[in-house]
GROMACS .gro file of C-alpha atoms in nm:
model
  444
    1MET     CA    1  -3.048   3.452   0.002
    2TYR     CA    2  -2.757   3.687  -0.064
    3GLY     CA    3  -2.824   3.861   0.269
    4ILE     CA    4  -2.756   3.536   0.452
    5PHE     CA    5  -2.407   3.515   0.307
    6LYS     CA    6  -2.325   3.887   0.309
    7ALA     CA    7  -1.981   3.977   0.440
    8GLY     CA    8  -1.979   4.056   0.809
    9ARG     CA    9  -1.951   4.402   0.961
   10PRO     CA   10  -1.629   4.517   1.128
   11GLY     CA   11  -1.605   4.411   1.492
   12LYS     CA   12  -1.490   4.619   1.785
   13PRO     CA   13  -1.112   4.676   1.749
   14LEU     CA   14  -0.893   4.486   1.994
   15SER     CA   15  -0.618   4.636   2.204
   16GLU     CA   16  -0.259   4.608   2.077
   17ALA     CA   17  -0.184   4.351   2.347
   18ASP     CA   18  -0.463   4.122   2.228
   19ILE     CA   19  -0.407   4.148   1.852
   20ASP     CA   20  -0.111   3.910   1.821
   21GLY     CA   21  -0.260   3.633   2.034
   22THR     CA   22  -0.599   3.660   1.866
   23TYR     CA   23  -0.449   3.655   1.519
   24LYS     CA   24  -0.241   3.345   1.593
   25ARG     CA   25  -0.532   3.157   1.751
   26LEU     CA   26  -0.781   3.245   1.479
   27ARG     CA   27  -0.545   3.165   1.194
   28TRP     CA   28  -0.495   2.809   1.320
   29GLN     CA   29  -0.869   2.772   1.379
   30ILE     CA   30  -0.967   2.919   1.042
   31PHE     CA   31  -0.712   2.710   0.854
   32ALA     CA   32  -0.857   2.396   1.011
   33GLY     CA   33  -1.201   2.513   0.899
   34ILE     CA   34  -1.112   2.577   0.535
   35PHE     CA   35  -0.888   2.267   0.510
   36ILE     CA   36  -1.135   2.017   0.654
   37GLY     CA   37  -1.429   2.204   0.502
   38TYR     CA   38  -1.286   2.187   0.151
   39ALA     CA   39  -1.182   1.824   0.197
   40GLY     CA   40  -1.549   1.760   0.275
   41TYR     CA   41  -1.647   1.888  -0.070
   42TYR     CA   42  -1.441   1.613  -0.231
   43LEU     CA   43  -1.620   1.349  -0.027
   44VAL     CA   44  -1.933   1.425  -0.230
   45ARG     CA   45  -1.797   1.533  -0.569
   46LYS     CA   46  -1.665   1.231  -0.762
   47ASN     CA   47  -1.853   0.945  -0.594
   48PHE     CA   48  -2.019   0.866  -0.926
   49THR     CA   49  -1.691   0.738  -1.073
   50LEU     CA   50  -1.688   0.450  -0.824
   51ALA     CA   51  -2.043   0.359  -0.923
   52ILE     CA   52  -1.970   0.352  -1.299
   53PRO     CA   53  -1.860  -0.016  -1.314
   54SER     CA   54  -2.187  -0.122  -1.146
   55LEU     CA   55  -2.390   0.098  -1.381
   56VAL     CA   56  -2.207  -0.045  -1.684
   57GLU     CA   57  -2.319  -0.389  -1.566
   58GLN     CA   58  -2.677  -0.259  -1.572
   59GLY     CA   59  -2.645  -0.185  -1.944
   60TYR     CA   60  -2.533   0.179  -1.963
   61SER     CA   61  -2.250   0.260  -2.205
   62ARG     CA   62  -1.928   0.420  -2.085
   63GLY     CA   63  -1.984   0.715  -2.317
   64ASP     CA   64  -2.334   0.784  -2.183
   65LEU     CA   65  -2.216   0.757  -1.822
   66GLY     CA   66  -1.926   0.986  -1.904
   67LEU     CA   67  -2.176   1.235  -2.044
   68ALA     CA   68  -2.377   1.218  -1.722
   69LEU     CA   69  -2.060   1.264  -1.518
   70ALA     CA   70  -1.973   1.567  -1.730
   71GLY     CA   71  -2.274   1.740  -1.571
   72VAL     CA   72  -2.066   1.789  -1.257
   73SER     CA   73  -1.783   1.954  -1.447
   74ILE     CA   74  -2.002   2.173  -1.668
   75ALA     CA   75  -2.192   2.312  -1.372
   76TYR     CA   76  -1.887   2.334  -1.148
   77GLY     CA   77  -1.684   2.527  -1.402
   78ILE     CA   78  -1.957   2.787  -1.450
   79SER     CA   79  -2.052   2.796  -1.083
   80LYS     CA   80  -1.694   2.829  -0.958
   81PHE     CA   81  -1.657   3.139  -1.173
   82LEU     CA   82  -1.993   3.298  -1.084
   83MET     CA   83  -1.983   3.191  -0.720
   84GLY     CA   84  -1.634   3.338  -0.701
   85ALA     CA   85  -1.784   3.680  -0.767
   86VAL     CA   86  -2.055   3.618  -0.506
   87SER     CA   87  -1.804   3.487  -0.252
   88ASP     CA   88  -1.589   3.800  -0.293
   89ARG     CA   89  -1.882   3.989  -0.142
   90SER     CA   90  -2.002   3.723   0.104
   91ASN     CA   91  -1.918   3.574   0.443
   92PRO     CA   92  -1.725   3.249   0.379
   93ARG     CA   93  -1.825   3.113   0.721
   94TYR     CA   94  -2.180   3.054   0.595
   95PHE     CA   95  -2.110   3.029   0.223
   96LEU     CA   96  -1.889   2.719   0.233
   97PRO     CA   97  -2.100   2.503   0.472
   98ALA     CA   98  -2.421   2.584   0.283
   99GLY     CA   99  -2.285   2.447  -0.043
  100LEU     CA  100  -2.146   2.137   0.127
  101LEU     CA  101  -2.480   2.053   0.287
  102CYS     CA  102  -2.660   2.088  -0.046
  103SER     CA  103  -2.408   1.857  -0.213
  104ALA     CA  104  -2.448   1.597   0.064
  105LEU     CA  105  -2.826   1.602   0.017
  106ILE     CA  106  -2.788   1.526  -0.354
  107MET     CA  107  -2.559   1.233  -0.275
  108PHE     CA  108  -2.816   1.100  -0.026
  109LEU     CA  109  -3.070   1.110  -0.308
  110PHE     CA  110  -2.838   0.905  -0.530
  111GLY     CA  111  -2.778   0.661  -0.248
  112PHE     CA  112  -3.134   0.599  -0.132
  113SER     CA  113  -3.341   0.642  -0.449
  114GLU     CA  114  -3.329   0.402  -0.745
  115TRP     CA  115  -3.506   0.675  -0.943
  116ALA     CA  116  -3.185   0.882  -0.929
  117THR     CA  117  -3.002   0.631  -1.151
  118SER     CA  118  -3.298   0.529  -1.368
  119SER     CA  119  -3.186   0.725  -1.677
  120ILE     CA  120  -2.891   0.918  -1.815
  121ALA     CA  121  -3.098   1.237  -1.824
  122ILE     CA  122  -3.187   1.216  -1.454
  123MET     CA  123  -2.830   1.137  -1.360
  124PHE     CA  124  -2.704   1.430  -1.566
  125VAL     CA  125  -2.946   1.675  -1.402
  126LEU     CA  126  -2.863   1.562  -1.050
  127LEU     CA  127  -2.491   1.567  -1.117
  128PHE     CA  128  -2.527   1.910  -1.276
  129LEU     CA  129  -2.697   2.037  -0.960
  130ASN     CA  130  -2.423   1.882  -0.751
  131GLY     CA  131  -2.157   2.051  -0.960
  132TRP     CA  132  -2.331   2.385  -0.917
  133VAL     CA  133  -2.330   2.376  -0.537
  134GLN     CA  134  -1.975   2.235  -0.544
  135GLY     CA  135  -1.875   2.573  -0.687
  136MET     CA  136  -1.933   2.720  -0.342
  137GLY     CA  137  -1.619   2.552  -0.202
  138TRP     CA  138  -1.299   2.693  -0.355
  139PRO     CA  139  -1.382   3.068  -0.380
  140PRO     CA  140  -1.457   3.127  -0.009
  141CYS     CA  141  -1.136   2.942   0.078
  142GLY     CA  142  -0.938   3.163  -0.159
  143ARG     CA  143  -1.101   3.474  -0.014
  144THR     CA  144  -1.018   3.356   0.336
  145MET     CA  145  -0.652   3.287   0.261
  146VAL     CA  146  -0.579   3.624   0.101
  147HIS     CA  147  -0.737   3.803   0.397
  148TRP     CA  148  -0.571   3.604   0.676
  149TRP     CA  149  -0.221   3.538   0.532
  150SER     CA  150   0.010   3.797   0.380
  151LYS     CA  151   0.170   3.775   0.037
  152HIS     CA  152   0.510   3.641   0.144
  153GLU     CA  153   0.366   3.360   0.357
  154ARG     CA  154   0.079   3.271   0.127
  155GLY     CA  155   0.267   3.031  -0.102
  156GLY     CA  156   0.332   2.781   0.176
  157VAL     CA  157  -0.017   2.816   0.316
  158VAL     CA  158  -0.183   2.759  -0.022
  159SER     CA  159   0.040   2.456  -0.087
  160VAL     CA  160  -0.060   2.293   0.241
  161TRP     CA  161  -0.427   2.384   0.204
  162ASN     CA  162  -0.434   2.255  -0.153
  163VAL     CA  163  -0.382   1.895  -0.039
  164ALA     CA  164  -0.728   1.911   0.122
  165HIS     CA  165  -0.884   1.784  -0.199
  166ASN     CA  166  -0.645   1.489  -0.199
  167VAL     CA  167  -0.744   1.408   0.158
  168GLY     CA  168  -1.115   1.427   0.080
  169GLY     CA  169  -1.099   1.268  -0.264
  170GLY     CA  170  -0.878   0.985  -0.143
  171LEU     CA  171  -1.112   0.899   0.142
  172ILE     CA  172  -1.396   0.815  -0.097
  173GLY     CA  173  -1.232   0.482  -0.183
  174PRO     CA  174  -1.189   0.355   0.178
  175LEU     CA  175  -1.536   0.486   0.271
  176PHE     CA  176  -1.680   0.292  -0.024
  177ILE     CA  177  -1.501  -0.024   0.089
  178LEU     CA  178  -1.635   0.036   0.441
  179GLY     CA  179  -1.986   0.086   0.305
  180MET     CA  180  -1.966  -0.233   0.101
  181ALA     CA  181  -1.852  -0.423   0.410
  182TRP     CA  182  -2.138  -0.286   0.620
  183PHE     CA  183  -2.423  -0.280   0.368
  184ASN     CA  184  -2.303  -0.485   0.065
  185ASP     CA  185  -2.450  -0.209  -0.149
  186TRP     CA  186  -2.270  -0.027  -0.429
  187ARG     CA  187  -2.484   0.278  -0.357
  188SER     CA  188  -2.292   0.319  -0.031
  189ALA     CA  189  -2.040   0.503  -0.250
  190PHE     CA  190  -2.291   0.790  -0.223
  191TYR     CA  191  -2.452   0.786   0.119
  192VAL     CA  192  -2.159   0.691   0.345
  193PRO     CA  193  -1.936   0.983   0.232
  194ALA     CA  194  -2.240   1.214   0.239
  195ALA     CA  195  -2.300   1.136   0.606
  196VAL     CA  196  -1.940   1.231   0.685
  197ALA     CA  197  -1.975   1.550   0.479
  198VAL     CA  198  -2.265   1.670   0.695
  199GLY     CA  199  -2.042   1.653   1.002
  200VAL     CA  200  -1.769   1.839   0.816
  201ALA     CA  201  -2.011   2.120   0.725
  202VAL     CA  202  -2.098   2.171   1.092
  203PHE     CA  203  -1.726   2.180   1.181
  204ALA     CA  204  -1.657   2.444   0.913
  205LEU     CA  205  -1.943   2.660   1.038
  206LEU     CA  206  -1.802   2.653   1.390
  207THR     CA  207  -1.440   2.728   1.299
  208MET     CA  208  -1.443   2.965   1.000
  209ARG     CA  209  -1.459   3.345   1.021
  210ASP     CA  210  -1.493   3.632   0.771
  211THR     CA  211  -1.220   3.898   0.740
  212PRO     CA  212  -0.983   4.005   1.021
  213GLN     CA  213  -1.161   4.340   1.035
  214THR     CA  214  -1.491   4.170   1.124
  215CYS     CA  215  -1.312   4.015   1.423
  216GLY     CA  216  -1.178   4.350   1.542
  217LEU     CA  217  -0.832   4.292   1.393
  218PRO     CA  218  -0.627   4.510   1.156
  219PRO     CA  219  -0.575   4.398   0.792
  220ILE     CA  220  -0.317   4.122   0.750
  221GLU     CA  221  -0.083   4.360   0.564
  222LYS     CA  222  -0.063   4.585   0.869
  223TYR     CA  223  -0.031   4.299   1.117
  224LYS     CA  224   0.257   4.132   0.928
  225ASN     CA  225   0.402   4.457   0.795
  226ASP     CA  226   0.393   4.294   0.452
  227TYR     CA  227   0.254   4.543   0.203
  228PRO     CA  228   0.230   4.473  -0.172
  229GLU     CA  229   0.371   4.739  -0.400
  230GLY     CA  230   0.141   5.040  -0.422
  231TYR     CA  231  -0.073   4.929  -0.126
  232ASP     CA  232  -0.285   5.187   0.058
  233GLU     CA  233  -0.605   5.188   0.260
  234SER     CA  234  -0.821   5.212  -0.052
  235HIS     CA  235  -0.728   4.856  -0.135
  236GLU     CA  236  -0.937   4.733   0.158
  237ARG     CA  237  -1.255   4.851  -0.013
  238GLU     CA  238  -1.476   4.603  -0.196
  239PHE     CA  239  -1.463   4.624  -0.576
  240SER     CA  240  -1.772   4.651  -0.791
  241ALA     CA  241  -1.861   4.349  -1.003
  242ARG     CA  242  -1.752   4.536  -1.316
  243GLU     CA  243  -1.412   4.623  -1.170
  244ILE     CA  244  -1.352   4.261  -1.074
  245PHE     CA  245  -1.462   4.105  -1.403
  246VAL     CA  246  -1.335   4.360  -1.653
  247GLU     CA  247  -1.036   4.538  -1.500
  248HIS     CA  248  -0.878   4.258  -1.299
  249VAL     CA  249  -0.980   3.939  -1.483
  250LEU     CA  250  -1.081   3.985  -1.848
  251LYS     CA  251  -0.796   4.228  -1.923
  252ASN     CA  252  -0.536   4.012  -1.751
  253ARG     CA  253  -0.348   3.839  -2.037
  254LEU     CA  254  -0.136   3.613  -1.817
  255LEU     CA  255  -0.448   3.493  -1.637
  256TRP     CA  256  -0.593   3.391  -1.974
  257CYS     CA  257  -0.276   3.198  -2.057
  258ILE     CA  258  -0.270   2.989  -1.740
  259ALA     CA  259  -0.646   2.934  -1.767
  260LEU     CA  260  -0.598   2.772  -2.109
  261ALA     CA  261  -0.317   2.555  -1.973
  262ASN     CA  262  -0.554   2.450  -1.697
  263VAL     CA  263  -0.783   2.289  -1.958
  264PHE     CA  264  -0.523   2.026  -2.043
  265VAL     CA  265  -0.393   1.981  -1.689
  266TYR     CA  266  -0.747   1.899  -1.579
  267LEU     CA  267  -0.807   1.674  -1.877
  268LEU     CA  268  -0.517   1.458  -1.763
  269ARG     CA  269  -0.600   1.485  -1.393
  270TYR     CA  270  -0.959   1.368  -1.429
  271GLY     CA  271  -0.903   1.157  -1.738
  272VAL     CA  272  -0.689   0.926  -1.528
  273LEU     CA  273  -0.885   0.958  -1.203
  274ASP     CA  274  -1.242   0.930  -1.333
  275TRP     CA  275  -1.174   0.623  -1.544
  276ALA     CA  276  -0.924   0.444  -1.317
  277PRO     CA  277  -1.185   0.212  -1.154
  278THR     CA  278  -1.335   0.118  -1.493
  279TYR     CA  279  -1.002   0.085  -1.678
  280LEU     CA  280  -0.840  -0.122  -1.404
  281GLN     CA  281  -1.135  -0.359  -1.377
  282GLU     CA  282  -1.192  -0.398  -1.753
  283VAL     CA  283  -0.834  -0.407  -1.882
  284LYS     CA  284  -0.608  -0.488  -1.589
  285HIS     CA  285  -0.854  -0.727  -1.419
  286PHE     CA  286  -0.849  -0.553  -1.079
  287THR     CA  287  -1.114  -0.639  -0.819
  288VAL     CA  288  -1.345  -0.368  -0.680
  289ASP     CA  289  -1.138  -0.349  -0.362
  290LYS     CA  290  -0.809  -0.314  -0.548
  291SER     CA  291  -0.941  -0.048  -0.785
  292SER     CA  292  -1.083   0.147  -0.488
  293TRP     CA  293  -0.744   0.138  -0.315
  294ALA     CA  294  -0.579   0.249  -0.639
  295TYR     CA  295  -0.820   0.546  -0.645
  296PHE     CA  296  -0.720   0.625  -0.287
  297LEU     CA  297  -0.346   0.602  -0.356
  298TYR     CA  298  -0.373   0.827  -0.662
  299GLU     CA  299  -0.533   1.101  -0.455
  300TRP     CA  300  -0.316   1.072  -0.147
  301ALA     CA  301   0.007   1.058  -0.346
  302GLY     CA  302  -0.079   1.414  -0.444
  303ILE     CA  303  -0.023   1.533  -0.086
  304PRO     CA  304   0.358   1.506  -0.073
  305GLY     CA  305   0.374   1.588  -0.445
  306THR     CA  306   0.190   1.916  -0.398
  307LEU     CA  307   0.403   2.015  -0.100
  308LEU     CA  308   0.722   1.935  -0.289
  309CYS     CA  309   0.602   2.128  -0.593
  310GLY     CA  310   0.525   2.435  -0.383
  311TRP     CA  311   0.867   2.419  -0.215
  312LEU     CA  312   1.050   2.372  -0.545
  313SER     CA  313   0.855   2.657  -0.702
  314ASP     CA  314   0.960   2.896  -0.425
  315LYS     CA  315   1.316   2.777  -0.359
  316LEU     CA  316   1.460   2.615  -0.672
  317PHE     CA  317   1.259   2.793  -0.943
  318ARG     CA  318   1.245   3.125  -0.751
  319GLY     CA  319   0.872   3.176  -0.800
  320ASN     CA  320   0.865   3.076  -1.167
  321ARG     CA  321   0.537   2.884  -1.166
  322GLY     CA  322   0.550   2.804  -1.538
  323ALA     CA  323   0.892   2.635  -1.530
  324THR     CA  324   0.795   2.428  -1.228
  325GLY     CA  325   0.473   2.318  -1.395
  326ILE     CA  326   0.656   2.217  -1.714
  327CYS     CA  327   0.893   1.988  -1.523
  328PHE     CA  328   0.610   1.818  -1.339
  329MET     CA  329   0.393   1.777  -1.651
  330ALA     CA  330   0.685   1.627  -1.846
  331LEU     CA  331   0.717   1.356  -1.578
  332VAL     CA  332   0.339   1.307  -1.577
  333THR     CA  333   0.361   1.231  -1.950
  334VAL     CA  334   0.623   0.961  -1.892
  335PHE     CA  335   0.422   0.779  -1.626
  336THR     CA  336   0.095   0.811  -1.819
  337VAL     CA  337   0.254   0.633  -2.115
  338LEU     CA  338   0.393   0.362  -1.886
  339TYR     CA  339   0.051   0.316  -1.719
  340TRP     CA  340  -0.103   0.279  -2.064
  341LEU     CA  341   0.150   0.038  -2.215
  342ASN     CA  342   0.204  -0.184  -1.910
  343PRO     CA  343   0.044  -0.522  -2.000
  344PRO     CA  344  -0.219  -0.685  -1.774
  345GLY     CA  345  -0.079  -0.903  -1.500
  346ASN     CA  346   0.161  -0.646  -1.355
  347PRO     CA  347  -0.057  -0.478  -1.087
  348THR     CA  348   0.241  -0.342  -0.894
  349ILE     CA  349   0.356  -0.138  -1.193
  350ASP     CA  350   0.000  -0.010  -1.248
  351MET     CA  351  -0.022   0.096  -0.884
  352LEU     CA  352   0.319   0.265  -0.895
  353CYS     CA  353   0.225   0.452  -1.212
  354LEU     CA  354  -0.098   0.577  -1.058
  355ILE     CA  355   0.090   0.685  -0.746
  356ALA     CA  356   0.347   0.868  -0.961
  357ILE     CA  357   0.081   1.043  -1.172
  358GLY     CA  358  -0.110   1.146  -0.859
  359PHE     CA  359   0.215   1.264  -0.696
  360LEU     CA  360   0.300   1.482  -0.996
  361ILE     CA  361  -0.028   1.614  -1.138
  362TYR     CA  362  -0.158   1.801  -0.834
  363GLY     CA  363   0.148   2.027  -0.823
  364PRO     CA  364   0.059   2.200  -1.153
  365VAL     CA  365  -0.306   2.214  -1.041
  366MET     CA  366  -0.196   2.398  -0.726
  367LEU     CA  367   0.046   2.626  -0.911
  368ILE     CA  368  -0.219   2.749  -1.153
  369GLY     CA  369  -0.455   2.828  -0.864
  370LEU     CA  370  -0.178   3.003  -0.669
  371HIS     CA  371  -0.068   3.198  -0.975
  372ALA     CA  372  -0.425   3.318  -1.027
  373LEU     CA  373  -0.439   3.450  -0.670
  374GLU     CA  374  -0.108   3.632  -0.720
  375LEU     CA  375  -0.213   3.802  -1.042
  376VAL     CA  376  -0.505   4.005  -0.902
  377PRO     CA  377  -0.587   4.222  -0.600
  378LYS     CA  378  -0.707   4.023  -0.300
  379LYS     CA  379  -1.062   4.158  -0.329
  380ALA     CA  380  -1.082   3.986  -0.669
  381ALA     CA  381  -0.912   3.662  -0.563
  382GLY     CA  382  -1.227   3.448  -0.564
  383THR     CA  383  -1.317   3.555  -0.916
  384ALA     CA  384  -0.965   3.493  -1.049
  385ALA     CA  385  -0.967   3.145  -0.897
  386GLY     CA  386  -1.309   3.086  -1.047
  387PHE     CA  387  -1.189   3.202  -1.388
  388THR     CA  388  -0.910   2.944  -1.410
  389GLY     CA  389  -1.149   2.686  -1.267
  390LEU     CA  390  -1.404   2.771  -1.536
  391PHE     CA  391  -1.155   2.667  -1.803
  392GLY     CA  392  -1.025   2.367  -1.611
  393TYR     CA  393  -1.365   2.217  -1.542
  394LEU     CA  394  -1.574   2.336  -1.835
  395GLY     CA  395  -1.298   2.239  -2.077
  396GLY     CA  396  -1.065   1.983  -1.924
  397SER     CA  397  -1.287   1.797  -1.682
  398VAL     CA  398  -1.583   1.778  -1.921
  399ALA     CA  399  -1.351   1.634  -2.185
  400ALA     CA  400  -1.214   1.389  -1.929
  401SER     CA  401  -1.566   1.263  -1.858
  402ALA     CA  402  -1.754   1.271  -2.189
  403LEU     CA  403  -1.484   1.291  -2.455
  404VAL     CA  404  -1.268   1.018  -2.302
  405GLY     CA  405  -1.574   0.796  -2.253
  406TYR     CA  406  -1.689   0.823  -2.613
  407THR     CA  407  -1.333   0.793  -2.743
  408VAL     CA  408  -1.290   0.466  -2.555
  409ASP     CA  409  -1.625   0.341  -2.686
  410HIS     CA  410  -1.521   0.407  -3.048
  411TYR     CA  411  -1.141   0.366  -3.048
  412GLY     CA  412  -1.072   0.157  -2.741
  413TRP     CA  413  -0.853   0.243  -2.445
  414ASP     CA  414  -0.559   0.312  -2.679
  415GLY     CA  415  -0.756   0.603  -2.825
  416GLY     CA  416  -0.839   0.730  -2.478
  417PHE     CA  417  -0.478   0.728  -2.367
  418ALA     CA  418  -0.360   0.894  -2.688
  419LEU     CA  419  -0.596   1.179  -2.597
  420LEU     CA  420  -0.448   1.202  -2.246
  421VAL     CA  421  -0.090   1.209  -2.373
  422ALA     CA  422  -0.183   1.485  -2.620
  423ALA     CA  423  -0.325   1.684  -2.326
  424CYS     CA  424   0.007   1.654  -2.143
  425VAL     CA  425   0.198   1.790  -2.442
  426LEU     CA  426  -0.040   2.082  -2.497
  427SER     CA  427  -0.027   2.180  -2.129
  428ILE     CA  428   0.353   2.197  -2.150
  429VAL     CA  429   0.335   2.417  -2.463
  430LEU     CA  430   0.095   2.662  -2.298
  431LEU     CA  431   0.294   2.679  -1.975
  432ALA     CA  432   0.605   2.750  -2.183
  433LEU     CA  433   0.433   3.061  -2.319
  434THR     CA  434   0.440   3.211  -1.969
  435LEU     CA  435   0.816   3.175  -1.918
  436ARG     CA  436   0.917   3.502  -2.080
  437GLN     CA  437   0.630   3.705  -1.948
  438ALA     CA  438   0.701   3.920  -1.648
  439PRO     CA  439   0.454   3.870  -1.362
  440ALA     CA  440   0.175   4.125  -1.365
  441LYS     CA  441   0.201   4.391  -1.098
  442ARG     CA  442  -0.018   4.308  -0.805
  443THR     CA  443  -0.183   4.617  -0.668
  444ALA     CA  444  -0.335   4.481  -0.351
   0.00000   0.00000   0.00000
């Protein structure tokens, strides 16, 4: 299978007159591919959360369903790390669509087979498999961005691209409402988004490309005359697996620090998102339609929030990712407490709190991913992204699914929200540890 995804061979070099036009055209095309392609992954990642209220009605406990949902995060955290290493040596044009098609097939199984939701064990296994193939989404996008955009333009590009998951994740709610209108079937939360994801996979295959060199173009550093300190031609070689894992990831202390902070950022991100439909229906007495729209607004509020966070990080905080993240997480804490303590019967305040949390939380998520890319050579970018994702999903997202579910079962929603607020505080503490550390020297 590895041969199918193997990085492409260098193409015939283009003339100087053709390089600029080809670069500009392909960068727009490739960005559309990775943006829409990655948004497609979110169409088939968290569908299960919208089905939880219906499954609770069938007799499953919130804790058990949270445990099943944790299968996605456990597998995704491990896969994102391991697939990052594979993607660093693979052609993203084939790698990304292949994972998306596999994920869509699993969602079709959930949607059209009652067997798929007949037990917690079966649901866990299927969601685990889905999480594993979901790990084939972020790393090839990271590899693509560091090869097609130079260091001094990459911050803006990553910020814009990062809202792809808000676009895809937010669309699940409206697609579910559409599916309910057409089929009056709660399982449409699975198969309607999956059908859209198949079309997205085809689009990504048609628009994405491997490295500039495989298209006959010079490296991006040469084209933009934007060379990192110490850059030379040897930095265009592929690293061995040992060099990537040991030299550029495991020995990188600052990467470890932001990875630990990612645990608590993700705990809050998914602790609010995964349980919003259930919490709003059980405690705040929202209808299915209203809770689905709340899910949508939470995700899409992250779009302007992420863009603002990226701009503030570059302009106001002068590249200090930790300070920017602390400010955003402090505000997240305020609105999480308000969302928790707002009494039932005030749906506008609940909606505004969810919008505010969504607006604020995705900025720190983006900053940690961007910081990881900046801390390693570009040939190790996929692995670095996977490393922080490993902590975020295997620690934070798993806790958001299983730990929050069981906490609510035993201590009520007050216990669940106390856990989320504690996560906010711990993320701020860990981000503060990065403030006095000088950025690691990037060698390529």
